[in-house]
């Protein structure tokens, strides 16, 4: 595919009246953003970035936020303990 013969892949545009063709061609193009029948549209919620020599990672959207955060789980129990994990008549496992 001619569109993939470059070392860059930031964005591409596909112009057609056939939606099936638009998506088939879009899947084959190695670029970070593919516009169909438009160009330079978008929302801040959508990730933006390229393939190959057009950058590392993504800017904007949830994907970009995840690049700068680490997940952490904190569990807190409030109230009376119920021993829901212990079935009556069984012996709890010991280590």
CSV table of C-alpha atoms in Angstrom, one decimal:
chain,number,residue,atom,x,y,z
A,1,UNK,CA,0.0,0.0,0.0
A,2,UNK,CA,1.4,3.3,-1.0
A,3,UNK,CA,0.3,5.0,2.2
A,4,UNK,CA,2.6,2.7,4.2
A,5,UNK,CA,5.7,3.3,2.1
A,6,UNK,CA,6.8,6.3,4.2
A,7,UNK,CA,8.7,6.1,7.5
A,8,UNK,CA,6.0,8.4,9.1
A,9,UNK,CA,2.5,7.6,10.2
A,10,UNK,CA,1.0,10.4,12.2
A,11,UNK,CA,-2.3,10.7,10.3
A,12,UNK,CA,-4.1,10.0,7.1
A,13,UNK,CA,-7.3,10.8,5.3
A,14,UNK,CA,-9.6,8.6,3.3
A,15,UNK,CA,-12.2,10.1,1.0
A,16,UNK,CA,-14.9,7.9,-0.4
A,17,UNK,CA,-18.7,7.4,-0.5
A,18,UNK,CA,-18.4,3.7,0.4
A,19,UNK,CA,-18.2,3.2,4.1
A,20,UNK,CA,-17.0,-0.4,3.8
A,21,UNK,CA,-14.2,0.7,1.6
A,22,UNK,CA,-13.3,3.5,4.0
A,23,UNK,CA,-13.0,1.1,6.9
A,24,UNK,CA,-11.1,-1.5,4.9
A,25,UNK,CA,-8.5,1.0,3.7
A,26,UNK,CA,-8.3,2.6,7.2
A,27,UNK,CA,-7.5,-0.8,8.8
A,28,UNK,CA,-4.6,-1.2,6.3
A,29,UNK,CA,-3.0,2.2,6.8
A,30,UNK,CA,-0.3,2.3,9.5
A,31,UNK,CA,-1.1,5.7,11.0
A,32,UNK,CA,-2.2,6.9,14.5
A,33,UNK,CA,-5.3,8.8,13.3
A,34,UNK,CA,-7.4,8.1,10.2
A,35,UNK,CA,-10.0,10.7,9.2
A,36,UNK,CA,-12.8,9.5,6.9
A,37,UNK,CA,-14.3,12.2,4.7
A,38,UNK,CA,-13.0,14.9,7.0
A,39,UNK,CA,-9.6,16.2,8.1
A,40,UNK,CA,-8.3,17.7,11.3
A,41,UNK,CA,-11.5,17.0,13.2
A,42,UNK,CA,-11.5,15.6,16.7
A,43,UNK,CA,-12.2,15.8,20.4
A,44,UNK,CA,-9.8,16.1,23.3
A,45,UNK,CA,-11.0,12.7,24.6
A,46,UNK,CA,-9.5,11.0,21.5
A,47,UNK,CA,-5.9,9.8,21.7
A,48,UNK,CA,-3.5,11.4,19.2
A,49,UNK,CA,-0.1,10.1,18.1
A,50,UNK,CA,1.6,8.4,15.3
A,51,UNK,CA,3.2,5.2,14.2
A,52,UNK,CA,6.8,4.6,13.1
A,53,UNK,CA,8.9,7.9,13.2
A,54,UNK,CA,5.9,10.0,14.1
A,55,UNK,CA,6.3,9.7,17.8
A,56,UNK,CA,6.0,7.4,20.8
A,57,UNK,CA,2.9,7.0,22.8
A,58,UNK,CA,-0.3,9.0,22.6
A,59,UNK,CA,-1.4,12.5,23.6
A,60,UNK,CA,-4.8,13.5,24.8
A,61,UNK,CA,-7.6,11.2,26.1
A,62,UNK,CA,-7.5,8.5,28.7
A,63,UNK,CA,-4.6,6.7,27.1
A,64,UNK,CA,-2.4,9.7,27.6
A,65,UNK,CA,-3.4,10.1,31.3
A,66,UNK,CA,-2.5,6.4,31.8
A,67,UNK,CA,1.0,7.1,30.6
A,68,UNK,CA,1.6,9.5,33.5
A,69,UNK,CA,-0.2,7.5,36.3
A,70,UNK,CA,0.3,4.3,38.2
A,71,UNK,CA,-2.6,2.3,39.5
A,72,UNK,CA,-2.9,1.5,43.1
A,73,UNK,CA,-5.5,-0.5,45.0
A,74,UNK,CA,-6.4,0.5,48.6
A,75,UNK,CA,-9.0,-1.5,50.4
A,76,UNK,CA,-10.7,-0.3,53.6
A,77,UNK,CA,-13.2,-2.1,55.8
A,78,UNK,CA,-15.5,-0.2,57.9
A,79,UNK,CA,-18.0,-1.7,60.4
A,80,UNK,CA,-18.4,-5.1,62.0
A,81,UNK,CA,-16.4,-8.1,60.6
A,82,UNK,CA,-18.8,-10.8,59.3
A,83,UNK,CA,-16.3,-13.6,58.5
A,84,UNK,CA,-18.1,-14.1,55.2
A,85,UNK,CA,-15.1,-16.0,53.9
A,86,UNK,CA,-15.3,-18.7,56.6
A,87,UNK,CA,-17.9,-21.5,56.1
A,88,UNK,CA,-19.2,-23.1,59.3
A,89,UNK,CA,-17.8,-26.6,59.9
A,90,UNK,CA,-14.7,-26.1,57.8
A,91,UNK,CA,-11.2,-25.6,59.1
A,92,UNK,CA,-9.5,-22.4,58.0
A,93,UNK,CA,-6.3,-22.9,56.0
A,94,UNK,CA,-3.0,-22.2,57.8
A,95,UNK,CA,0.3,-21.1,56.4
